[in-house]
Coordinates of C-alpha atoms and ligand atoms in Angstrom, one line a residue:
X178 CA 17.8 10.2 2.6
X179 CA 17.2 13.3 1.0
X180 CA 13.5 14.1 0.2
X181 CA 13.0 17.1 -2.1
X182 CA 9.4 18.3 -3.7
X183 CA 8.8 19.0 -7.1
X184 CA 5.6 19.9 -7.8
X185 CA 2.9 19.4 -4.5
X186 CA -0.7 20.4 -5.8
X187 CA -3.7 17.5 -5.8
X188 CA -6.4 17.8 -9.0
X189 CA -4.6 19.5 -11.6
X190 CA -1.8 22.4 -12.1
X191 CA -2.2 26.0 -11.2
X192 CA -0.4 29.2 -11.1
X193 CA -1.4 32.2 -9.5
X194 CA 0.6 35.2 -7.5
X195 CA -1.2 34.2 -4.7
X196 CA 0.3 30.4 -4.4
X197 CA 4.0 31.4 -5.7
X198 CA 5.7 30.6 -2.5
X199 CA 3.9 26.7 -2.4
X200 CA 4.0 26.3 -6.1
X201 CA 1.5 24.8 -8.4
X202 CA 2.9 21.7 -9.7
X203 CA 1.3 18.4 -9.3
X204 CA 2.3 15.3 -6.8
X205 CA 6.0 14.8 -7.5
X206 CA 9.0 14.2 -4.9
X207 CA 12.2 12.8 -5.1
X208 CA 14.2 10.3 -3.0
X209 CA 17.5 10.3 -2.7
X210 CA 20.5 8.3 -1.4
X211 CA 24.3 8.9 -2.6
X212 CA 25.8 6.4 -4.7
X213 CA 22.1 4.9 -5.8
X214 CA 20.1 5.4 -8.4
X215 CA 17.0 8.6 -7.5
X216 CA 13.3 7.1 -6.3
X217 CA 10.5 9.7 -7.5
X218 CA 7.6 9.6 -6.0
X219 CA 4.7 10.3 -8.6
X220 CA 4.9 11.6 -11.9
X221 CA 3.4 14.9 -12.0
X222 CA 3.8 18.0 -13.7
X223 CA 6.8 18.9 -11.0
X224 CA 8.9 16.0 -12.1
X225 CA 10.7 18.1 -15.4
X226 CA 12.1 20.0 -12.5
X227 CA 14.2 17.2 -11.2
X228 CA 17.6 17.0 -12.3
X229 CA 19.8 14.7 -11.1
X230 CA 22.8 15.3 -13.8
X231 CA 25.1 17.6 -10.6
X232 CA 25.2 13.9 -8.9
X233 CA 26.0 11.8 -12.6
X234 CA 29.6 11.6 -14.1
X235 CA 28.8 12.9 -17.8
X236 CA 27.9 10.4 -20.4
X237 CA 26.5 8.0 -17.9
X238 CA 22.9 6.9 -19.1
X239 CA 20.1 8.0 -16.4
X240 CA 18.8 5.8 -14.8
X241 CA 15.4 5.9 -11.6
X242 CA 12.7 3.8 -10.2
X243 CA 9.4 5.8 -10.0
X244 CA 6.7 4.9 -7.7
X245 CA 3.3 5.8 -9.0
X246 CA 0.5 5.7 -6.6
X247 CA -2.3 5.6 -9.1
X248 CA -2.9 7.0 -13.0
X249 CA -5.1 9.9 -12.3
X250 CA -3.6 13.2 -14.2
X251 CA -1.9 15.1 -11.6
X252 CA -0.1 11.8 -11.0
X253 CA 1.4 11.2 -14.3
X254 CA 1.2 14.0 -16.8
X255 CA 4.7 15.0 -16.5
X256 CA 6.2 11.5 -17.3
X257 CA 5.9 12.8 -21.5
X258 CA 7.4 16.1 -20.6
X259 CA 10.4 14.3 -18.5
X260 CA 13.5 15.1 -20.7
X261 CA 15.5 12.2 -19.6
X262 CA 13.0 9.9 -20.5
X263 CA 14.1 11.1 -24.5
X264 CA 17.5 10.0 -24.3
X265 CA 18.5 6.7 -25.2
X266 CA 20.4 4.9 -22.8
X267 CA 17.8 5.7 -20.0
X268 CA 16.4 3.4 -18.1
X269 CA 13.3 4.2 -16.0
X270 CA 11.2 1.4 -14.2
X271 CA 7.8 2.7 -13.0
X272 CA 5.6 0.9 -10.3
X273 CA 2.3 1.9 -9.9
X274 CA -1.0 -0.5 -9.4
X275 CA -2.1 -2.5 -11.8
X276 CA -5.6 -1.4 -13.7
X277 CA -9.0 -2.6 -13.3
X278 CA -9.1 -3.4 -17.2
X279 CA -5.0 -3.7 -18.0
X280 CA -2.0 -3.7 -16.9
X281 CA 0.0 -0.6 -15.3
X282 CA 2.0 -0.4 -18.6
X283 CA -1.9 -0.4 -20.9
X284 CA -2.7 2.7 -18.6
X285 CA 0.4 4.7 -19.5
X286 CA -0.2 3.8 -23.1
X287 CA -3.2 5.3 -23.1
X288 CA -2.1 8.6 -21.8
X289 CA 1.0 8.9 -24.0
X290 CA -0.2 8.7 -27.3
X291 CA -1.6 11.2 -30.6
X292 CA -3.2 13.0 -30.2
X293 CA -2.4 13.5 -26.4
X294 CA 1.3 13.3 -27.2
X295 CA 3.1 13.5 -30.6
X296 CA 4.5 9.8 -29.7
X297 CA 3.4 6.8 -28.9
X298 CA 4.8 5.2 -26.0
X299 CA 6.8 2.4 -27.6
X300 CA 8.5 5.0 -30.1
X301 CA 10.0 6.9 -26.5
X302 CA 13.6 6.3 -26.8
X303 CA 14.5 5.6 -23.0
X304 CA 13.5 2.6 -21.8
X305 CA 11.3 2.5 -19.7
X306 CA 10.1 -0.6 -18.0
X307 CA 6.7 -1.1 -15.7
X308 CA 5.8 -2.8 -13.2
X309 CA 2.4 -3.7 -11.3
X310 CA 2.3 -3.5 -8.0
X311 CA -0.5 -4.2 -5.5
X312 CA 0.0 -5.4 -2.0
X313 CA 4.1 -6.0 -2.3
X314 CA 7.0 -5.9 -0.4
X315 CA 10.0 -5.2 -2.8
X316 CA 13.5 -4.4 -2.5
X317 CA 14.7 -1.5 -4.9
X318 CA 18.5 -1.0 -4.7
X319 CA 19.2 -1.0 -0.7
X320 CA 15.7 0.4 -0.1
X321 CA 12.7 -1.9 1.2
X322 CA 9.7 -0.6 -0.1
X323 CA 6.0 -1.8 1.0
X324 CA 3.1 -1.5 -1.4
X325 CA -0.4 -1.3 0.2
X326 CA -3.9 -0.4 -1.4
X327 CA -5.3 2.8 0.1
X328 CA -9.2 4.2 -0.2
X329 CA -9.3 6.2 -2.8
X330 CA -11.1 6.4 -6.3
X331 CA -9.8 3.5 -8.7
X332 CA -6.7 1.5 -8.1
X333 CA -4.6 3.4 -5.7
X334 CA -1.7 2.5 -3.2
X335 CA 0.6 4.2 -1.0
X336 CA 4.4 3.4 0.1
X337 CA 6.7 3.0 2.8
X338 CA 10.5 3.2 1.7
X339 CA 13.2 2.4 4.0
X340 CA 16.3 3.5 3.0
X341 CA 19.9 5.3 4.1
X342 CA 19.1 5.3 7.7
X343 CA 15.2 7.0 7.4
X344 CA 11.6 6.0 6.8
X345 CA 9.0 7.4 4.9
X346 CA 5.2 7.0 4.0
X347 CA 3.8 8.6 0.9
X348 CA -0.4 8.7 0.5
X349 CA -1.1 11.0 -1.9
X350 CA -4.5 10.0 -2.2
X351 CA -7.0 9.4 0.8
X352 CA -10.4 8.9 0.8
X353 CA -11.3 9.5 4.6
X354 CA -14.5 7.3 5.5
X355 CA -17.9 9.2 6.7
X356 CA -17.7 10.8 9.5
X357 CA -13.7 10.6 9.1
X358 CA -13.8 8.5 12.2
X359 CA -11.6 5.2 11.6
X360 CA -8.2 4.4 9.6
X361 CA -7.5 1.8 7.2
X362 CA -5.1 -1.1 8.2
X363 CA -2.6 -1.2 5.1
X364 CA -2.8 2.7 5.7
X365 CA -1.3 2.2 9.0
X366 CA 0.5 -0.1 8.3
X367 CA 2.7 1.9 5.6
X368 CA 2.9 5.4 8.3
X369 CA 3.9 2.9 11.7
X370 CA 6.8 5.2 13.1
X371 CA 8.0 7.0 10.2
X372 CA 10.2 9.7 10.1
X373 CA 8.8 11.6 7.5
X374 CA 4.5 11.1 6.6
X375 CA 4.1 13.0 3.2
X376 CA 0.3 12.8 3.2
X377 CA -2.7 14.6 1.5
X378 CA -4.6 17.5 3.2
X379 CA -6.6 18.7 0.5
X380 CA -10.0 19.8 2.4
X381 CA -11.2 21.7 5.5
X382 CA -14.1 20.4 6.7
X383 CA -16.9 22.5 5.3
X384 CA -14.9 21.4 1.5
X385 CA -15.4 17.7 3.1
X386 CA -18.5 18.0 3.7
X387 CA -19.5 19.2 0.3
X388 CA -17.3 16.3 -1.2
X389 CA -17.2 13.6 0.7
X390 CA -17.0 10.5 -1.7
X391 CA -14.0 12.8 -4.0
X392 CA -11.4 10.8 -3.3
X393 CA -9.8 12.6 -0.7
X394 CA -9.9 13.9 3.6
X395 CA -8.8 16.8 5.8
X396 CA -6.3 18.4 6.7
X397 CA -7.4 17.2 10.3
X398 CA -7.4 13.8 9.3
X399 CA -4.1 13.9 8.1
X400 CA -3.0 15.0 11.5
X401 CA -5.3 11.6 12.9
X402 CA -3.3 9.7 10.8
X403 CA 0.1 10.9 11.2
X404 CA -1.0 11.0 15.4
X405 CA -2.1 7.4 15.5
X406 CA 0.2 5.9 13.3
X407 CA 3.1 7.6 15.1
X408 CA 4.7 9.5 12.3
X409 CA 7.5 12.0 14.2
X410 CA 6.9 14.6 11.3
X411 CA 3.6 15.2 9.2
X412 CA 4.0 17.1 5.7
X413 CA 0.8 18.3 4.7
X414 CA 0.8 17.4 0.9
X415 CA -1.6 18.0 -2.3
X416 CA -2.9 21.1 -1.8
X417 CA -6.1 21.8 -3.3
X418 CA -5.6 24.3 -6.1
X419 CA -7.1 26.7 -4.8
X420 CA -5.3 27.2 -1.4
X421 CA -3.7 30.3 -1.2
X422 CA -0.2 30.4 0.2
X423 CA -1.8 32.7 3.1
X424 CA -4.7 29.8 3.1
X425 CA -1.8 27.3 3.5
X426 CA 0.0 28.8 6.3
X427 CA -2.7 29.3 8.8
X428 CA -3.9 25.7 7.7
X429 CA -0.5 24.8 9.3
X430 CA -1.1 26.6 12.3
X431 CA -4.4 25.1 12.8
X432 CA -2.8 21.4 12.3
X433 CA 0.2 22.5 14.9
X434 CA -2.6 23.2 17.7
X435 CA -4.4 20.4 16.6
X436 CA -1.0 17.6 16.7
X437 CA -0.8 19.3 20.1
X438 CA 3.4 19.3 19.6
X439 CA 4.0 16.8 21.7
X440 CA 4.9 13.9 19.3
X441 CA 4.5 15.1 15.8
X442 CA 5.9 18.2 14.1
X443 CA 3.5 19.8 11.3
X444 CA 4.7 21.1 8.0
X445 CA 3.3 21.8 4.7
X446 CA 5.1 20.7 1.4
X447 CA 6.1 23.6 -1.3
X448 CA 8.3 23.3 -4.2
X449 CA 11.3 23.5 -3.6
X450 CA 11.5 22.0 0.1
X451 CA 14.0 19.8 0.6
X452 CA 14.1 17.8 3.8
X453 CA 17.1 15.5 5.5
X454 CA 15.6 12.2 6.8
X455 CA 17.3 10.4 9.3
X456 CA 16.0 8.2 12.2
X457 CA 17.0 9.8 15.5
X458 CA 18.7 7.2 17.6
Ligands
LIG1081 ZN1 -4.2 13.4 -6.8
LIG1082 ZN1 -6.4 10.8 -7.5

């Protein structure tokens, strides 16, 4: 499968010469297999950039299956700003967890509407279809995807998608416990063996310590997870804004030494990066 990032920023979108070669788009990834329909991971302000139409004979309707991990901004605000979405014939089905006070579909309705958006959800001429998700195993296409919760702040899961020959896990969202010292189960549950662990790294310590109940860990305990779950390659994803590209790069240094090399390779997401995912036999 092909895995190719869109927009890789946590918290909200920024642009600045000095994070040009990362990018400043939010969460957004997508998933791809030949012959099957895209999976997008998130529906930040990246996901515009994704245009499938080289791979779709002309005139056929789009079509995707979006997994949302939870309905904080940089998660969603691209969704209205998604040109496909506006052409009828599309069909989009979104997954995402359902609400404390709603459904999955109550929570986008919210968002896209005046005077957010000029339209209201149900006047969007694609059709988009929603559907809550939890703690699920589904099958989407030939892809098996698993569905667990994962600490964060409101509903929030992560996924595990197994499909054309590779496995991923995408957390987007962590909140590390105090003293970053222990993992959740479903969390490790989604990353066991993966190919490819897309997960946050959005504070060094000394920002941890100074937030430590914002929904999010380290860049160190990303590496914990990605060690202990076995993941063969770590991508260091949702920057915090304010990372510099020079920030971001000896970050990944720091994360190398720290993996140690020996079983997991260390990389940081930017937009733009495509990566070929394939289990080694
Ligand atoms: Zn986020
Ligand atoms: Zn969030």
């Amino acid at each position: 499968m092909q895995v190719t990032f869109h927009g890789v920023r946590g918290s909200f979108p920024c642009s600045s010469p000095l994070n040009r070669r990362y990018g400043g788009n939010t969460a957004s990834v997508s998933v791809e297999v030949s012959g099957e329909p895209p999976l997008l991971l998130d529906l930040g302000t990246g996901v515009p950039q994704f245009d499938d139409s080289r791979g779709r004979p002309t005139g056929e309707p789009f079509r995707a299956v979006a997994l949302v991990t939870h309905l904080h901004l940089d998660h969603v605000l691209g969704l209205p700003f998604f040109a496909p979405v506006h052409q009828a014939g599309t069909q989009l089905d979104i997954y995402g967890p359902r609400q404390e006070a709603g459904t999955l579909r109550d929570g986008f309705a919210g968002l896209v509407e005046p005077p957010y958006f000029p339209l209201p959800l149900n006047e969007i001429l694609g059709d988009i279809r929603f559907h809550d998700v939890w703690h699920d195993e589904l099958e989407i296409g030939s892809a098996k995807v698993s569905v667990r919760p994962v600490p964060h702040v409101g509903p929030t899961v992560g996924y595990r998608v197994e499909w054309g020959g590779g496995t991923l896990a995408y957390i987007s969202d962590h909140q590390a416990p105090p003293g970053l010292d222990s993992i959740d189960a479903g969390v490790l549950e989604l990353c066991a063996g993966v190919d490819l662990l897309v997960h946050e790294a959005q504070y060094t310590r000394a920002e941890y310590a100074a937030k430590p109940n914002w929904g999010h860990c380290t860049v160190d305990y990303a590496v914990r997870v990605a060690r202990e779950a076995g993941a063969r390659t770590l991508c260091l994803y949702h920057h915090d804004p304010w990372r510099t590209d020079d920030d971001l790069d000896a970050l990944v240094v720091e994360a190398r030494a720290q993996a140690g090399g020996a079983t997991t390779e260390v990389m940081a997401a930017a937009e733009g990066l495509s990566l070929t995912v394939v289990t080694r036999g």
